[in-house]
Amino acid sequence: MTDAEVLDAVAAEAGWMEDLLVRLVEAPTVLGAEEEGQAIMAGAFADAGLAVRSVALDADALRAAPGAAPFSWDVDGKRNVVGDWAAAAGTGRSLILNGHVDVVPPAEAALWTHPPFSAHRDGDWLYGRGAGDMKAGLAAMTGAVRALARAGAAPAAPVELQSVVEEECTGHGALQCLLDGARADACVLTEPHPDHITVAQVGVLWFHVDVSGVPAHAARASRLGFDAIEAAYGVLAALRALEARLNADPPAPFDAFEHPINLNPGVIAGGDWPSTVAASCTLSCRLALYPGEDPADLQAQVEAAVAEAAAADERLTARVRYDGFACEGAVVDHAEPVVIALGDAYARVHGERPALQATTATTDARHFVRSGIPAVCFGPRGERIHGIDERVSLRSVTESAQVLGLFVRDWCGLV
Ligand code: ZN
């Protein structure tokens, strides 16, 4: 297929991709409720001519795997959905296209202009939780392959499309695909990274600090009680001091960021009555680490910071728990063939080469990199990711699918 034939074939899928995106956004696939989205993706893969299979999450296998994160919730019955586009020859390079179907909660539904799972459209923008991160990417990668398949093409090496779960908390969906034997010469994750290819990312640690106080009647609080909620302020201050040390001398490429390592106290829960001194408080945080660093080393630093805060008051006890992300960063060399080939495809659609960037977030790319598969992120233009009124440009869905269509043709070869 010529460039023009690929671009036209993918453009003809714009309506199909938008319809898929709308149905995905209308499925509120937060943690534990991913299956409605996976059923939609199974149908979409089949409609694109792919052989569809499920990869069930296996809690025991995940817990034993290198790169796994601790998790307390039940994963029984959860699955990734994989679409295989079989090779018609053995001459090309194989490829994994990966996207996650899970989304973070809406943060505060009442703040949204339109309900977060209503898939409201306004001009070029499609609004909704997960529209950008990253259901548009799932639609784009599937639409690109559907366009090539409907034009009668078949790849010269296997192409595997993955719709995975749990990217936003552990990455265990992608990890399970790898444990199940997924291998390829490269992987592209169609995260909302427009105008650039993401080649480096931080690692992320989730931790939970359980602070204990001494409950008492509020009327006698100053004499008898010790408030766990107020004590959590001191713990947070010690963690902020750790964060400042971690940002003092960032290694390249993260020295380009003003503040690459972010501590986010995302959830706080404590106490049970306004007139009772709070007996307990849990502070749940996310903190990042640089590539090459071991999450276990950061865990030790977090525990030291919490111990330091606890030492300031003998009534304060604080225990650190781990549940969720404990992952390393990842870097892919700029000279990797996948970076060059995807950049070439981008340049033929947009007339200039994409920037190669680092991100201060994590993605599932690290699991592929750890497994020896060069993995980069590129996808549609999403905005307000994890925020209010998240949205994605529909034109960018088609354009990124066109880039992916050219890239698949060049990387794998078409028969
Ligand atoms: Zn994402």
Tab-separated table of C-alpha atoms and ligand atoms in Angstrom:
chain	number	residue	atom	x	y	z
A	1	MET	CA	0.000	0.000	0.000
A	2	THR	CA	1.229	3.507	-0.804
A	3	ASP	CA	1.303	6.259	1.809
A	4	ALA	CA	-1.837	7.789	0.286
A	5	GLU	CA	-3.659	4.463	0.304
A	6	VAL	CA	-2.829	3.917	3.985
A	7	LEU	CA	-3.815	7.464	4.967
A	8	ASP	CA	-7.120	7.223	3.055
A	9	ALA	CA	-7.945	3.790	4.414
A	10	VAL	CA	-7.361	4.958	8.000
A	11	ALA	CA	-9.277	8.209	7.479
A	12	ALA	CA	-12.230	6.107	6.313
A	13	GLU	CA	-12.276	4.515	9.789
A	14	ALA	CA	-12.819	7.866	11.569
A	15	GLY	CA	-16.517	7.204	12.191
A	16	TRP	CA	-15.838	3.652	13.339
A	17	MET	CA	-13.153	4.866	15.742
A	18	GLU	CA	-15.394	7.603	17.138
A	19	ASP	CA	-18.238	5.149	17.685
A	20	LEU	CA	-15.860	2.785	19.499
A	21	LEU	CA	-14.478	5.634	21.598
A	22	VAL	CA	-17.968	6.796	22.618
A	23	ARG	CA	-18.988	3.302	23.692
A	24	LEU	CA	-15.748	2.884	25.656
A	25	VAL	CA	-16.138	6.232	27.452
A	26	GLU	CA	-19.733	5.366	28.349
A	27	ALA	CA	-18.408	2.260	30.125
A	28	PRO	CA	-17.184	3.438	33.573
A	29	THR	CA	-14.166	1.132	33.704
A	30	VAL	CA	-12.692	2.164	37.033
A	31	LEU	CA	-10.704	-0.402	39.030
A	32	GLY	CA	-12.862	-3.484	39.525
A	33	ALA	CA	-15.327	-2.565	36.765
A	34	GLU	CA	-13.183	-3.063	33.665
A	35	GLU	CA	-15.124	-5.934	32.117
A	36	GLU	CA	-17.765	-3.818	30.352
A	37	GLY	CA	-14.958	-2.107	28.465
A	38	GLN	CA	-13.184	-5.377	27.750
A	39	ALA	CA	-16.348	-6.812	26.200
A	40	ILE	CA	-16.476	-3.779	23.909
A	41	MET	CA	-12.812	-4.227	22.979
A	42	ALA	CA	-13.311	-7.935	22.252
A	43	GLY	CA	-16.054	-6.965	19.811
A	44	ALA	CA	-13.910	-4.229	18.267
A	45	PHE	CA	-10.933	-6.558	17.759
A	46	ALA	CA	-13.209	-9.128	16.111
A	47	ASP	CA	-14.702	-6.417	13.900
A	48	ALA	CA	-11.162	-5.489	12.847
A	49	GLY	CA	-10.594	-9.050	11.646
A	50	LEU	CA	-8.404	-10.121	14.549
A	51	ALA	CA	-8.453	-13.450	16.378
A	52	VAL	CA	-9.638	-12.568	19.879
A	53	ARG	CA	-8.516	-14.278	23.077
A	54	SER	CA	-8.560	-13.542	26.789
A	55	VAL	CA	-5.559	-13.442	29.112
A	56	ALA	CA	-6.855	-13.984	32.643
A	57	LEU	CA	-5.098	-12.324	35.562
A	58	ASP	CA	-3.467	-14.889	37.825
A	59	ALA	CA	-2.880	-13.478	41.303
A	60	ASP	CA	-0.282	-16.059	42.340
A	61	ALA	CA	1.711	-15.753	39.119
A	62	LEU	CA	1.635	-11.956	39.363
A	63	ARG	CA	2.766	-11.892	42.985
A	64	ALA	CA	5.744	-14.098	42.083
A	65	ALA	CA	6.768	-12.082	39.019
A	66	PRO	CA	9.674	-9.640	38.830
A	67	GLY	CA	8.299	-6.132	38.443
A	68	ALA	CA	5.032	-6.917	40.218
A	69	ALA	CA	3.471	-4.547	42.734
A	70	PRO	CA	1.807	-5.520	46.019
A	71	PHE	CA	-1.994	-5.560	45.835
A	72	SER	CA	-4.725	-6.361	48.351
A	73	TRP	CA	-7.724	-6.613	46.056
A	74	ASP	CA	-9.199	-9.569	44.235
A	75	VAL	CA	-8.238	-9.992	40.569
A	76	ASP	CA	-10.168	-13.233	40.010
A	77	GLY	CA	-12.271	-13.014	36.868
A	78	LYS	CA	-10.330	-10.109	35.432
A	79	ARG	CA	-8.934	-10.387	31.940
A	80	ASN	CA	-6.946	-8.655	29.297
A	81	VAL	CA	-8.331	-8.904	25.782
A	82	VAL	CA	-5.850	-9.649	22.996
A	83	GLY	CA	-6.422	-9.427	19.243
A	84	ASP	CA	-3.952	-11.341	17.095
A	85	TRP	CA	-3.349	-10.278	13.519
A	86	ALA	CA	-1.658	-13.353	12.139
A	87	ALA	CA	1.448	-13.062	9.993
A	88	ALA	CA	1.072	-13.977	6.306
A	89	ALA	CA	4.861	-14.238	5.934
A	90	GLY	CA	7.915	-14.552	8.143
A	91	THR	CA	9.920	-11.662	6.806
A	92	GLY	CA	8.923	-8.671	8.966
A	93	ARG	CA	9.363	-7.412	12.492
A	94	SER	CA	6.707	-8.313	15.032
A	95	LEU	CA	4.803	-5.709	17.011
A	96	ILE	CA	2.662	-5.237	20.106
A	97	LEU	CA	0.169	-2.371	20.230
A	98	ASN	CA	-0.954	-1.833	23.819
A	99	GLY	CA	-3.613	0.225	25.521
A	100	HIS	CA	-5.303	0.143	28.910
A	101	VAL	CA	-9.065	0.055	29.363
A	102	ASP	CA	-9.079	1.054	33.055
A	103	VAL	CA	-9.589	4.674	34.047
A	104	VAL	CA	-9.114	6.620	37.253
A	105	PRO	CA	-12.276	7.740	39.124
A	106	PRO	CA	-13.821	11.079	38.072
A	107	ALA	CA	-12.225	12.926	41.053
A	108	GLU	CA	-15.472	14.867	41.706
A	109	ALA	CA	-18.345	14.196	39.316
A	110	ALA	CA	-20.223	17.339	40.366
A	111	LEU	CA	-17.408	19.530	39.017
A	112	TRP	CA	-17.775	18.172	35.476
A	113	THR	CA	-19.644	20.287	32.907
A	114	HIS	CA	-21.242	17.081	31.606
A	115	PRO	CA	-21.394	13.765	33.475
A	116	PRO	CA	-17.943	12.129	33.321
A	117	PHE	CA	-19.126	8.984	31.547
A	118	SER	CA	-21.550	10.650	29.110
A	119	ALA	CA	-19.076	10.968	26.192
A	120	HIS	CA	-20.259	14.489	25.404
A	121	ARG	CA	-19.095	15.842	22.036
A	122	ASP	CA	-18.438	19.514	21.321
A	123	GLY	CA	-16.869	20.207	17.932
A	124	ASP	CA	-13.583	18.309	17.689
A	125	TRP	CA	-13.543	17.465	21.412
A	126	LEU	CA	-14.938	14.322	22.970
A	127	TYR	CA	-15.292	14.700	26.748
A	128	GLY	CA	-15.247	12.047	29.422
A	129	ARG	CA	-13.152	10.257	32.019
A	130	GLY	CA	-10.760	8.056	30.095
A	131	ALA	CA	-11.470	9.734	26.738
A	132	GLY	CA	-7.820	10.759	26.499
A	133	ASP	CA	-6.248	8.351	29.007
A	134	MET	CA	-6.542	6.261	27.048
A	135	LYS	CA	-9.628	4.999	25.287
A	136	ALA	CA	-8.864	7.192	22.275
A	137	GLY	CA	-5.572	5.325	21.984
A	138	LEU	CA	-7.367	1.976	22.009
A	139	ALA	CA	-9.685	3.265	19.264
A	140	ALA	CA	-6.765	4.607	17.198
A	141	MET	CA	-4.637	1.463	17.309
A	142	THR	CA	-7.604	-0.762	16.502
A	143	GLY	CA	-8.820	1.552	13.729
A	144	ALA	CA	-5.365	1.629	12.147
A	145	VAL	CA	-5.176	-2.156	11.965
A	146	ARG	CA	-8.796	-2.460	10.828
A	147	ALA	CA	-8.059	-0.072	7.951
A	148	LEU	CA	-5.108	-2.132	6.745
A	149	ALA	CA	-6.962	-5.436	7.149
A	150	ARG	CA	-10.052	-4.171	5.310
A	151	ALA	CA	-7.798	-3.050	2.457
A	152	GLY	CA	-6.827	-6.707	2.088
A	153	ALA	CA	-3.387	-6.439	3.667
A	154	ALA	CA	-1.817	-8.879	6.107
A	155	PRO	CA	1.371	-8.328	8.131
A	156	ALA	CA	4.669	-10.042	7.397
A	157	ALA	CA	5.174	-10.648	11.148
A	158	PRO	CA	2.703	-11.129	13.995
A	159	VAL	CA	0.890	-8.065	15.312
A	160	GLU	CA	-0.666	-8.356	18.772
A	161	LEU	CA	-3.166	-5.792	20.022
A	162	GLN	CA	-3.613	-5.730	23.801
A	163	SER	CA	-6.403	-4.097	25.797
A	164	VAL	CA	-5.169	-4.437	29.365
A	165	VAL	CA	-6.513	-3.752	32.862
A	166	GLU	CA	-4.897	-2.261	35.976
A	167	GLU	CA	-2.516	0.198	34.285
A	168	GLU	CA	-3.545	2.914	36.723
A	169	CYS	CA	-2.655	0.990	39.895
A	170	THR	CA	-0.106	-1.806	39.306
A	171	GLY	CA	0.451	-2.447	35.611
A	172	HIS	CA	-0.487	-6.053	36.193
A	173	GLY	CA	-2.604	-6.360	33.056
A	174	ALA	CA	0.391	-5.728	30.822
A	175	LEU	CA	2.607	-7.822	33.087
A	176	GLN	CA	0.174	-10.732	32.789
A	177	CYS	CA	0.332	-10.546	28.980
A	178	LEU	CA	4.111	-10.873	29.221
A	179	LEU	CA	3.844	-13.745	31.715
A	180	ASP	CA	1.478	-15.351	29.218
A	181	GLY	CA	4.245	-15.283	26.607
A	182	ALA	CA	3.691	-12.057	24.668
A	183	ARG	CA	6.875	-11.184	22.778
A	184	ALA	CA	7.626	-8.828	19.892
A	185	ASP	CA	10.424	-6.818	18.329
A	186	ALA	CA	8.817	-3.618	19.645
A	187	CYS	CA	5.818	-2.244	21.476
A	188	VAL	CA	3.916	1.006	21.018
A	189	LEU	CA	1.583	2.109	23.808
A	190	THR	CA	-0.996	4.505	22.427
A	191	GLU	CA	-1.094	6.715	25.512
A	192	PRO	CA	-2.157	10.364	25.006
A	193	HIS	CA	1.309	11.577	24.029
A	194	PRO	CA	0.783	13.698	20.884
A	195	ASP	CA	3.479	15.541	18.937
A	196	HIS	CA	6.198	13.486	20.574
A	197	ILE	CA	7.384	9.979	21.291
A	198	THR	CA	7.898	9.206	24.959
A	199	VAL	CA	11.166	7.342	25.465
A	200	ALA	CA	11.789	7.748	29.206
A	201	GLN	CA	9.596	7.639	32.283
A	202	VAL	CA	9.900	7.697	36.045
A	203	GLY	CA	8.967	4.839	38.332
A	204	VAL	CA	6.165	5.175	40.866
A	205	LEU	CA	5.657	4.025	44.442
A	206	TRP	CA	2.338	3.943	46.261
A	207	PHE	CA	2.446	3.825	50.039
A	208	HIS	CA	-0.052	4.160	52.845
A	209	VAL	CA	0.850	5.538	56.258
A	210	ASP	CA	-1.395	4.346	59.102
A	211	VAL	CA	-1.155	6.903	61.905
A	212	SER	CA	-2.475	6.011	65.354
A	213	GLY	CA	-3.673	8.492	67.965
A	214	VAL	CA	-5.268	8.285	71.383
A	215	PRO	CA	-9.058	8.727	71.272
A	216	ALA	CA	-10.819	10.792	73.926
A	217	HIS	CA	-13.802	13.082	74.313
A	218	ALA	CA	-13.137	16.300	72.433
A	219	ALA	CA	-13.901	18.295	75.583
A	220	ARG	CA	-10.835	16.816	77.251
A	221	ALA	CA	-8.737	16.478	74.116
A	222	SER	CA	-5.784	18.563	75.242
A	223	ARG	CA	-5.246	16.451	78.369
A	224	LEU	CA	-6.185	12.920	77.357
A	225	GLY	CA	-6.244	12.630	73.605
A	226	PHE	CA	-3.815	12.645	70.747
A	227	ASP	CA	-5.344	13.339	67.351
A	228	ALA	CA	-4.202	11.057	64.505
A	229	ILE	CA	-5.424	13.477	61.841
A	230	GLU	CA	-3.299	16.320	63.201
A	231	ALA	CA	-0.370	13.942	63.602
A	232	ALA	CA	-0.619	13.108	59.892
A	233	TYR	CA	0.380	16.736	59.159
A	234	GLY	CA	3.796	16.035	60.691
A	235	VAL	CA	4.168	12.857	58.644
A	236	LEU	CA	3.324	14.758	55.458
A	237	ALA	CA	5.837	17.482	56.311
A	238	ALA	CA	8.593	14.858	56.670
A	239	LEU	CA	7.593	13.333	53.339
A	240	ARG	CA	7.693	16.772	51.685
A	241	ALA	CA	11.243	17.171	52.972
A	242	LEU	CA	12.141	13.823	51.373
A	243	GLU	CA	10.518	14.984	48.124
A	244	ALA	CA	12.650	18.143	48.155
A	245	ARG	CA	15.826	16.047	48.533
A	246	LEU	CA	14.781	13.803	45.629
A	247	ASN	CA	14.364	16.855	43.373
A	248	ALA	CA	17.657	18.495	44.354
A	249	ASP	CA	19.838	17.044	41.584
A	250	PRO	CA	17.828	15.222	38.891
A	251	PRO	CA	19.727	13.048	36.403
A	252	ALA	CA	19.262	13.554	32.637
A	253	PRO	CA	16.792	13.645	30.976
A	254	PHE	CA	14.788	14.602	34.051
A	255	ASP	CA	16.987	17.638	34.707
A	256	ALA	CA	14.854	19.322	32.022
A	257	PHE	CA	11.942	19.353	34.483
A	258	GLU	CA	11.641	21.936	37.222
A	259	HIS	CA	10.204	19.362	39.630
A	260	PRO	CA	10.367	15.822	38.215
A	261	ILE	CA	9.650	13.838	41.385
A	262	ASN	CA	6.205	14.561	42.716
A	263	LEU	CA	4.760	13.447	46.017
A	264	ASN	CA	0.985	13.304	45.816
A	265	PRO	CA	-1.037	12.804	48.988
A	266	GLY	CA	-4.051	11.507	47.078
A	267	VAL	CA	-6.313	10.079	49.778
A	268	ILE	CA	-6.685	10.780	53.481
A	269	ALA	CA	-9.111	8.984	55.766
A	270	GLY	CA	-9.370	9.160	59.527
A	271	GLY	CA	-11.513	9.487	62.605
A	272	ASP	CA	-15.122	8.469	63.117
A	273	TRP	CA	-16.831	11.272	65.044
A	274	PRO	CA	-16.552	15.082	65.216
A	275	SER	CA	-16.568	15.039	69.022
A	276	THR	CA	-13.993	12.273	69.373
A	277	VAL	CA	-10.267	12.786	69.054
A	278	ALA	CA	-9.335	10.805	65.936
A	279	ALA	CA	-7.897	7.415	66.830
A	280	SER	CA	-6.546	6.664	63.381
A	281	CYS	CA	-5.703	8.298	60.097
A	282	THR	CA	-4.411	6.816	56.862
A	283	LEU	CA	-2.505	8.914	54.365
A	284	SER	CA	-2.202	7.335	50.891
A	285	CYS	CA	0.487	8.774	48.650
A	286	ARG	CA	2.179	8.437	45.301
A	287	LEU	CA	5.881	9.260	44.933
A	288	ALA	CA	8.142	8.924	41.880
A	289	LEU	CA	11.695	7.645	41.373
A	290	TYR	CA	14.271	7.969	38.603
A	291	PRO	CA	15.083	5.190	36.130
A	292	GLY	CA	17.859	2.980	37.463
A	293	GLU	CA	16.663	3.345	41.043
A	294	ASP	CA	15.173	0.457	42.988
A	295	PRO	CA	11.663	0.979	44.420
A	296	ALA	CA	12.876	-0.858	47.548
A	297	ASP	CA	15.424	1.906	48.160
A	298	LEU	CA	12.690	4.537	47.955
A	299	GLN	CA	10.567	2.461	50.332
A	300	ALA	CA	13.429	2.595	52.834
A	301	GLN	CA	13.644	6.380	52.471
A	302	VAL	CA	9.882	6.749	52.970
A	303	GLU	CA	10.040	4.597	56.110
A	304	ALA	CA	12.948	6.658	57.441
A	305	ALA	CA	11.036	9.909	56.853
A	306	VAL	CA	7.937	8.544	58.597
A	307	ALA	CA	10.050	7.251	61.499
A	308	GLU	CA	11.624	10.678	61.821
A	309	ALA	CA	8.174	12.283	62.088
A	310	ALA	CA	7.053	9.694	64.628
A	311	ALA	CA	10.164	10.304	66.728
A	312	ALA	CA	9.055	13.911	67.207
A	313	ASP	CA	6.202	12.843	69.517
A	314	GLU	CA	6.200	9.724	71.660
A	315	ARG	CA	2.405	9.417	71.379
A	316	LEU	CA	2.619	9.146	67.595
A	317	THR	CA	2.883	5.728	65.997
A	318	ALA	CA	2.949	5.414	62.237
A	319	ARG	CA	3.257	2.308	60.091
A	320	VAL	CA	3.941	2.240	56.340
A	321	ARG	CA	2.085	-0.251	54.130
A	322	TYR	CA	2.506	-0.946	50.429
A	323	ASP	CA	-0.479	-1.633	48.183
A	324	GLY	CA	-0.279	-0.710	44.504
A	325	PHE	CA	2.535	0.624	42.319
A	326	ALA	CA	6.094	-0.284	43.255
A	327	CYS	CA	7.699	0.113	39.868
A	328	GLU	CA	10.966	1.188	38.384
A	329	GLY	CA	11.456	3.817	35.672
A	330	ALA	CA	12.351	2.961	32.103
A	331	VAL	CA	14.420	4.422	29.268
A	332	VAL	CA	14.579	3.522	25.583
A	333	ASP	CA	17.570	4.623	23.487
A	334	HIS	CA	16.864	7.305	20.854
A	335	ALA	CA	18.605	5.104	18.279
A	336	GLU	CA	16.223	2.158	18.753
A	337	PRO	CA	14.718	1.162	15.381
A	338	VAL	CA	11.176	1.545	16.755
A	339	VAL	CA	11.873	5.166	17.724
A	340	ILE	CA	13.230	5.947	14.264
A	341	ALA	CA	10.514	4.070	12.346
A	342	LEU	CA	7.659	5.601	14.349
A	343	GLY	CA	9.271	9.033	13.949
A	344	ASP	CA	9.506	8.472	10.175
A	345	ALA	CA	5.811	7.605	10.019
A	346	TYR	CA	4.936	10.660	12.104
A	347	ALA	CA	6.974	12.899	9.793
A	348	ARG	CA	5.080	11.660	6.729
A	349	VAL	CA	1.756	12.664	8.298
A	350	HIS	CA	2.834	15.902	9.998
A	351	GLY	CA	5.759	17.134	7.881
A	352	GLU	CA	8.242	17.216	10.759
A	353	ARG	CA	9.793	14.742	13.136
A	354	PRO	CA	8.306	14.342	16.612
A	355	ALA	CA	10.199	15.392	19.719
A	356	LEU	CA	11.596	12.575	21.850
A	357	GLN	CA	10.549	13.208	25.423
A	358	ALA	CA	10.618	11.969	28.977
A	359	THR	CA	7.537	11.919	31.184
A	360	THR	CA	7.215	12.402	34.940
A	361	ALA	CA	4.447	9.789	34.958
A	362	THR	CA	4.669	6.015	34.620
A	363	THR	CA	3.114	3.790	31.953
A	364	ASP	CA	3.053	0.064	31.230
A	365	ALA	CA	6.061	0.588	28.924
A	366	ARG	CA	8.370	-0.409	31.785
A	367	HIS	CA	7.138	-4.022	31.766
A	368	PHE	CA	8.033	-4.401	28.083
A	369	VAL	CA	11.395	-2.673	28.521
A	370	ARG	CA	12.202	-4.961	31.478
A	371	SER	CA	11.370	-7.921	29.209
A	372	GLY	CA	13.779	-6.723	26.532
A	373	ILE	CA	11.112	-5.264	24.240
A	374	PRO	CA	11.749	-1.615	23.290
A	375	ALA	CA	8.519	0.226	24.157
A	376	VAL	CA	7.489	3.819	23.501
A	377	CYS	CA	4.338	5.891	23.937
A	378	PHE	CA	2.582	7.825	21.195
A	379	GLY	CA	-1.085	8.606	20.702
A	380	PRO	CA	-3.952	11.081	20.407
A	381	ARG	CA	-4.171	14.535	21.944
A	382	GLY	CA	-5.791	14.142	25.346
A	383	GLU	CA	-6.119	17.008	27.798
A	384	ARG	CA	-6.929	17.328	31.526
A	385	ILE	CA	-5.848	13.739	32.162
A	386	HIS	CA	-6.960	12.663	35.662
A	387	GLY	CA	-8.638	16.107	35.954
A	388	ILE	CA	-12.088	17.623	35.434
A	389	ASP	CA	-13.582	17.727	31.904
A	390	GLU	CA	-10.955	15.383	30.461
A	391	ARG	CA	-11.164	15.468	26.682
A	392	VAL	CA	-9.562	14.231	23.485
A	393	SER	CA	-9.332	15.712	20.001
A	394	LEU	CA	-11.160	13.465	17.521
A	395	ARG	CA	-9.020	14.752	14.662
A	396	SER	CA	-5.952	13.651	16.603
A	397	VAL	CA	-7.438	10.168	16.929
A	398	THR	CA	-7.527	9.859	13.137
A	399	GLU	CA	-4.101	11.476	12.699
A	400	SER	CA	-2.421	9.253	15.263
A	401	ALA	CA	-4.127	6.231	13.682
A	402	GLN	CA	-2.693	7.329	10.327
A	403	VAL	CA	0.785	7.485	11.853
A	404	LEU	CA	0.235	4.033	13.334
A	405	GLY	CA	-1.031	2.688	9.985
A	406	LEU	CA	2.107	3.843	8.165
A	407	PHE	CA	4.281	2.587	11.015
A	408	VAL	CA	2.688	-0.888	11.027
A	409	ARG	CA	3.161	-1.124	7.258
A	410	ASP	CA	6.833	-0.123	7.482
A	411	TRP	CA	7.720	-1.997	10.659
A	412	CYS	CA	6.013	-5.295	9.974
A	413	GLY	CA	5.769	-5.177	6.207
A	414	LEU	CA	2.470	-5.925	4.484
A	415	VAL	CA	1.709	-8.854	2.235
B	1	ZN	ZN	-2.767	6.039	30.594
